[in-house]
Structures are given as C-alpha cells and as structure tokens.
Coordinates of C-alpha atoms in Angstrom, one line a residue:
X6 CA 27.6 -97.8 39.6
X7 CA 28.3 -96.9 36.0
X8 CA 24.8 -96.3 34.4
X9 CA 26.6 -96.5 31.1
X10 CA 27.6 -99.7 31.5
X11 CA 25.3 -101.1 33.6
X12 CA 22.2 -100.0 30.7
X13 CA 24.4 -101.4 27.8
X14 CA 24.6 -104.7 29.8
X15 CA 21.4 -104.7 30.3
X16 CA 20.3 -104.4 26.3
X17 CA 22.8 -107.4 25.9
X18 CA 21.5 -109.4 28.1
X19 CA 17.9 -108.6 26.4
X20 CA 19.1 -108.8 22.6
X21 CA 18.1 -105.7 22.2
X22 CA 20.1 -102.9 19.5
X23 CA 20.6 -99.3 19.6
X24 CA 18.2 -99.1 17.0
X25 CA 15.5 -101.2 18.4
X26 CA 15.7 -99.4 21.7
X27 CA 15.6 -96.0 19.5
X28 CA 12.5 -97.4 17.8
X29 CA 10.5 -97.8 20.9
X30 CA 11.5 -95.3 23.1
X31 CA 12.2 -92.1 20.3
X32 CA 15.4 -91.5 21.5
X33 CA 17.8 -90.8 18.6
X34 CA 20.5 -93.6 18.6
X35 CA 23.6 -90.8 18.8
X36 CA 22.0 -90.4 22.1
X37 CA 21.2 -93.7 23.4
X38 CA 25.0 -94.1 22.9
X39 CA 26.4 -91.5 24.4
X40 CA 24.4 -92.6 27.3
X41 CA 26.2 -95.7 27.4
X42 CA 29.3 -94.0 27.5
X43 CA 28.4 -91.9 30.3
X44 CA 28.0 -89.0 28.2
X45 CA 25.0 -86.7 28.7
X46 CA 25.9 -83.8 26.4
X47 CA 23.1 -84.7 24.2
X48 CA 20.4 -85.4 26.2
X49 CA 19.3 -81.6 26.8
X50 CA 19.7 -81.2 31.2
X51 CA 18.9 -83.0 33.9
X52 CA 15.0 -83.1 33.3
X53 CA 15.8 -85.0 30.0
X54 CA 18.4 -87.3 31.2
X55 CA 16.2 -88.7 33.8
X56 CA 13.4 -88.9 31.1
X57 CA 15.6 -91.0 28.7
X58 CA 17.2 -93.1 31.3
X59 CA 13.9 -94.1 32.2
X60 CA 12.3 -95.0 28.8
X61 CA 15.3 -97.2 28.3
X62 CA 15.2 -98.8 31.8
X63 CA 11.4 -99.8 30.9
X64 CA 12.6 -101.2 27.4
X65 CA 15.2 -103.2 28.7
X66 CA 13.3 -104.7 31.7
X67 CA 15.4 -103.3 34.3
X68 CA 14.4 -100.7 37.5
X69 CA 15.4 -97.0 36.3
X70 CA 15.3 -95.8 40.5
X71 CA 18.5 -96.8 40.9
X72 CA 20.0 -95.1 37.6
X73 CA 18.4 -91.8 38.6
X74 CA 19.7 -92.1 41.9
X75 CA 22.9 -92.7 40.9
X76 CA 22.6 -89.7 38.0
X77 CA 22.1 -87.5 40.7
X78 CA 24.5 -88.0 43.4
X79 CA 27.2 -87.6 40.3
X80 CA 25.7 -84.4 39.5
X81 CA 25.7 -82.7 42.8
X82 CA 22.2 -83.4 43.6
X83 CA 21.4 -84.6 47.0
X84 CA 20.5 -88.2 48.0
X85 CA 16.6 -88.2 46.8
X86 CA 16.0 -86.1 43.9
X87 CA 16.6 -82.3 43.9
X88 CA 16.9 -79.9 46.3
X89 CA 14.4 -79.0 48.7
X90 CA 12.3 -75.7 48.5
X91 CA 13.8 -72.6 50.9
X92 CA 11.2 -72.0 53.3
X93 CA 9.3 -68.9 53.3
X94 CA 8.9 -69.2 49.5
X95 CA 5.5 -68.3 48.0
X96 CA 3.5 -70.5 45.6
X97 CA 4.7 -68.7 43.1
X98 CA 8.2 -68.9 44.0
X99 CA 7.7 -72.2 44.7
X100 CA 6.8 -73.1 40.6
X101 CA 9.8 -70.7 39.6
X102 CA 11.7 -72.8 41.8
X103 CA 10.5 -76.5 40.7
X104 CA 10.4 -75.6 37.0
X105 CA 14.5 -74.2 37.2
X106 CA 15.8 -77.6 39.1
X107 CA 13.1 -79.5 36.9
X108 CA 14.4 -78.1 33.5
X109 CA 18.1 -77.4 35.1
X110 CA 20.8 -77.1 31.8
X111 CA 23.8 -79.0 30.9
X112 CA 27.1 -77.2 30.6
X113 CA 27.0 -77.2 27.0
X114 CA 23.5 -75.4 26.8
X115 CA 25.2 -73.0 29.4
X116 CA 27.6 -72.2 26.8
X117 CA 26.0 -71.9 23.9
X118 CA 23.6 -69.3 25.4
X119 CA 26.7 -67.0 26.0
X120 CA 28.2 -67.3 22.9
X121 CA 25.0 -66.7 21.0
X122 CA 24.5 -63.1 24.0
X123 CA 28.2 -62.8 23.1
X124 CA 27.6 -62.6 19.1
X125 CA 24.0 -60.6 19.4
X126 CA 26.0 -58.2 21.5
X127 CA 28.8 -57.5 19.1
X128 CA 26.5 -57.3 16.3
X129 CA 24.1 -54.3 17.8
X130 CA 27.4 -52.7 18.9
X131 CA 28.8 -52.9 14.9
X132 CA 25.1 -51.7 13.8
X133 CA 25.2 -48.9 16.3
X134 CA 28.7 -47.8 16.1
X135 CA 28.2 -47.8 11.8
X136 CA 25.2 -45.9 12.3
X137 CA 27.1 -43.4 14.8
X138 CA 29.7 -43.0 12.3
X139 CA 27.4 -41.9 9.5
X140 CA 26.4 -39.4 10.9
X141 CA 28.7 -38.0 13.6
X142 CA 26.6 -33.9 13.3
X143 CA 23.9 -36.0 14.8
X144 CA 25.7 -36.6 18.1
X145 CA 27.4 -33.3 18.6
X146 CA 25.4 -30.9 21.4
X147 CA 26.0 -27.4 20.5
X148 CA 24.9 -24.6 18.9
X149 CA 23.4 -25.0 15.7
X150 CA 24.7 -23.1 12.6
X151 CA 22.5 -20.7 11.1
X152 CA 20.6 -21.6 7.9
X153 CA 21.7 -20.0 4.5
X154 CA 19.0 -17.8 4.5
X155 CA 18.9 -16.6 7.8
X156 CA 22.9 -15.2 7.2
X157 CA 21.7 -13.7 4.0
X158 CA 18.9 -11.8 5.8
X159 CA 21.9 -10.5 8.4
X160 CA 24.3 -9.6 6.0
X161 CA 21.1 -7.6 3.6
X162 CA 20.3 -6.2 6.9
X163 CA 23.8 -5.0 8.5
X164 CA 24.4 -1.1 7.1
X165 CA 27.5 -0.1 5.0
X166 CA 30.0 1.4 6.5
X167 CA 31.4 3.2 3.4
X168 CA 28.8 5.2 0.7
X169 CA 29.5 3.4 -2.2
X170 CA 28.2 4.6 -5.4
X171 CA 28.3 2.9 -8.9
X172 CA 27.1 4.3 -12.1
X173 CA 26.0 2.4 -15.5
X174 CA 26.1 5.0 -18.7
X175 CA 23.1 3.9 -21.1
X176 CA 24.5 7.1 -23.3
X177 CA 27.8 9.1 -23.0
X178 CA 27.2 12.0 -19.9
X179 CA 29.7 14.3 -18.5
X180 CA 30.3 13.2 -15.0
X181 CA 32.0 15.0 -11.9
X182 CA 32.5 13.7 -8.4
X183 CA 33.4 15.1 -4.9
X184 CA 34.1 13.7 -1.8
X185 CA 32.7 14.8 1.4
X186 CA 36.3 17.0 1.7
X187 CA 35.5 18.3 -1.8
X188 CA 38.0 16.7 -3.6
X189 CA 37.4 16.0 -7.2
X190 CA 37.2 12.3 -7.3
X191 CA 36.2 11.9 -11.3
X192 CA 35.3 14.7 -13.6
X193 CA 34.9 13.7 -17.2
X194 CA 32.7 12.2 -19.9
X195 CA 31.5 8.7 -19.2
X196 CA 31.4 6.7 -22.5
X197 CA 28.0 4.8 -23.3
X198 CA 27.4 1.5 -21.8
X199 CA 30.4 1.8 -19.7
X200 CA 30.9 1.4 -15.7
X201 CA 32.2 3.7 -12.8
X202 CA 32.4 3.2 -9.3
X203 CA 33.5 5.4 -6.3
X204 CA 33.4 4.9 -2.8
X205 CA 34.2 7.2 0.7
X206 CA 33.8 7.4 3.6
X207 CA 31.3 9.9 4.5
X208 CA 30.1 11.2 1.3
X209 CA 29.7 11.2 -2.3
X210 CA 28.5 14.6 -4.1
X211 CA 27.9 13.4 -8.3
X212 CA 26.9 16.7 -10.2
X213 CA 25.1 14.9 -13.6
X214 CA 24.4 17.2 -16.9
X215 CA 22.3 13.9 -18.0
X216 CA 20.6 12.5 -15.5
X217 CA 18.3 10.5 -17.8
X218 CA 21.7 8.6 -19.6
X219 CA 22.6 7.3 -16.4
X220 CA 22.0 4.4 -14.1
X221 CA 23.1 4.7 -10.1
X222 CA 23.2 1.9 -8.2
X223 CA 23.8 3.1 -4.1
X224 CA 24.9 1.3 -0.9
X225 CA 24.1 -1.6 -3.4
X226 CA 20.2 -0.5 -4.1
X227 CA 19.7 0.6 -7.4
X228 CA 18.1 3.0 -8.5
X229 CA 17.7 3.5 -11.6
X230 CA 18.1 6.6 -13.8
X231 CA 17.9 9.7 -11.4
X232 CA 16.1 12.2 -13.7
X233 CA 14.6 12.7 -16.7
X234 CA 16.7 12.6 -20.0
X235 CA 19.0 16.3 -20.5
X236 CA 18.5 16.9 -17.1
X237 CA 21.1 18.6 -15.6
X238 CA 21.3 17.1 -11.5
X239 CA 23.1 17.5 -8.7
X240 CA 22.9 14.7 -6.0
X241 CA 25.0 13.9 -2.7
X242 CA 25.0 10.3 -0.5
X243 CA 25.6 9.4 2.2
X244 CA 26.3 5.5 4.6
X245 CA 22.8 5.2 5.1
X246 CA 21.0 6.5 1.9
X247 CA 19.4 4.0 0.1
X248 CA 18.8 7.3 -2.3
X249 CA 19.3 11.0 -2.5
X250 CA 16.7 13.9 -3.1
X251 CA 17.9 14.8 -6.3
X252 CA 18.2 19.0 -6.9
X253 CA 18.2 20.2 -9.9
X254 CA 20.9 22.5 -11.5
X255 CA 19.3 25.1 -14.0
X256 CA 20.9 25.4 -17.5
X257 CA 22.1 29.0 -17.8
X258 CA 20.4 30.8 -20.1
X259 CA 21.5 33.1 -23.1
X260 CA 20.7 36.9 -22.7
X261 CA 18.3 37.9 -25.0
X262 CA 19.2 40.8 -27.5
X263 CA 17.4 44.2 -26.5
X264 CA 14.4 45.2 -28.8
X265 CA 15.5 47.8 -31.1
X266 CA 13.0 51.3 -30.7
X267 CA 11.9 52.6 -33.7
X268 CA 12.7 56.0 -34.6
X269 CA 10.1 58.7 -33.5
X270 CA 8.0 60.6 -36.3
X271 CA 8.6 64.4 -36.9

C-alpha cells in the first residue's frame, strides 16, 4: 500500500485541501505534501511520522492502523510496532531504550548532526592550532633561559683574569708603569682630563708623584683618587684586587746648609 497515495485519495474523496488539513491538524502544508509523495524527510523521525500520519487519518475520516503499519514494515521495523526490549534490561535501560526507538531519526537528521560535529571540530582545531602558533615558547619543554638580571649578577660575579687598570687625569701628573716582569709599560706626564689604560697579566706596579690628580679605576671598580693631592704614591695590583694598599714614596729632601760658628773671643 502506498500511504501517499492512499491519504491523498482519501482528502479527495473528503473535499478536503492541503491547507484545510494543515489548519486542523498544525501540520505545515510543505509537509502534508511531501507525505503524499511518500516523502518523510520533513516530518522529523519515526515518532513524528506516525504522529502526523495519524492527525491526518482522523481529519480525513479514514483508520491511520493500517498507514502505520505499513510505515513500518518499509522502514525495517517489524510487523507490530518497534522492536521488542532485550531481556535482562533494567527499568532504566528499559526508558533509554523506548525513548531511542520512540524518538528514532531520519537519515537527514543523521546527517546534519555530523556535519554540524564535523564543522565544530575543525573550528576548535583552527582556534587551537592559531593559539599554538602564537606562541610556540609556550610549548617547548626545556631548560629555561636565565633572566637578564640573573646573567648580569654572573658576569659581575665571575673574577678577571687579567689586572686591568685604567687611569682618568683630573690635572697633568707624571705617570710610570711596570709590569709584574718590570718592564716599563708607560712612563710620562699624563695631560689633564685625559685617559690611560694598561693591562697584564699578573701585575701592574703605577709609581704616582700626584696621587690626588688622578682617578684609578681597577678590575673595573673605581676607586677614585688614591691619595691626597702632591702626594707622591707607589701602588701595585693584582687579578683579584678590587684595590691596593697604597705606600707612600717620600720626597727627597734638600740638605740643609751647616750653621756657620762664630769666631771665639780673645
């Protein structure tokens, strides 16, 4: 039997239209004729085709048993309604179970919810993958690179291997420099405001006739002037000195004339 065609006959033989059955049942008229043409993509499943088919039965004055009947031999359910519940199945089970035959999809519901999973899916993976790309540090496991200021504090803290002295001249000073061989490195006047810098390896030996004129800056610590100003110095560094106990070299000193006796009395 043809439920299509035997419901349209049906609403002839009443005088009925689509849009008088639509009226009194609430079935949308698309639907009511897609029915008629056998076509059930509309209707929502199973659960609503078997509601629909028998609203219109009841308008049109004919039995809907036989319609649903035929509805579900031609969609693979058995002689009777659906199938039967497995046994062993628990009350609960047994609701899960009526409600998915009850409410069971059409094809076309089927496949609309795997396109929409389909979409949803490759939009998170787009989300995630952009976000991944921003910021690809993020992901890599590893040691983390030391802060700015953590390398600053190594390098202040590692020693130098070289002595390294270097002298600012606030006035003009007669300089002379030895290395820890003795070898005269520098000896001469250092103009005012000028620079000079020496480096060895072991040691630096700077003899000073004005300590106060000068500005020393060692194994990059400075500091400052050394002595007082006319103060004749003599000072020696080494790697590790962050300064040097300075000795002082005396001036020498001009003889002093002898007194001149006078002449004894007769």
């Amino acid at each position: 039997m043809q439920i299509g065609e035997t419901l349209a006959a049906a609403r002839h033989a009443a005088g009925l239209t689509v849009t008088e059955i639509s009226a009194k049942t609430k079935i949308r008229a698309p639907i009511i004729e897609a029915i008629e043409r056998d076509d059930y993509a509309l209707c929502g499943g199973d659960f609503y085709v078997r509601a629909q088919l028998r609203s219109i039965a009841r308008v049109i004055g004919i039995d809907p048993v036989p319609l649903i009947k035929s509805y579900d031999l031609a969609h693979g359910w058995p002689e009777g309604g659906p199938p039967a519940l497995p046994l062993g199945t628990s009350t609960l089970q047994g609701r899960v179970w009526k409600v998915s035959q009850r409410y069971r999809p059409s094809w076309a519901m089927a496949a609309a919810v795997c396109l929409i999973v389909i979409v949803g899916y490759a939009l998170f993976a787009l989300i995630i993958g952009a976000h991944g790309r921003s910021h690809p540090a993020a992901m890599i496991k590893g040691t983390p690179s030391p802060t700015p200021s953590a390398a600053i504090a190594h390098k202040a803290a590692a020693p130098f291997p070289n002595v390294e002295v270097r002298l600012y001249a606030k006035g003009t000073s007669q300089v002379s420099v030895h290395n820890a061989a003795g070898k005269l490195l520098f000896k001469g006047k250092v103009q005012a405001r000028s620079r000079r810098a020496w480096t060895d390896r072991r040691r630096l030996t700077l003899s000073l006739d004005d300590a106060g004129a000068t500005q020393l800056t060692v194994n990059g610590k400075n500091l400052g002037s050394p002595g007082r100003q006319g103060q004749a110095l003599r000072l020696s560094f080494g790697p590790g000195d962050p300064r040097a106990t300075p000795r002082a070299t005396p001036r020498p000193t001009k003889p002093k004339p002898p007194k001149s006796r006078a002449p004894a009395s007769h």
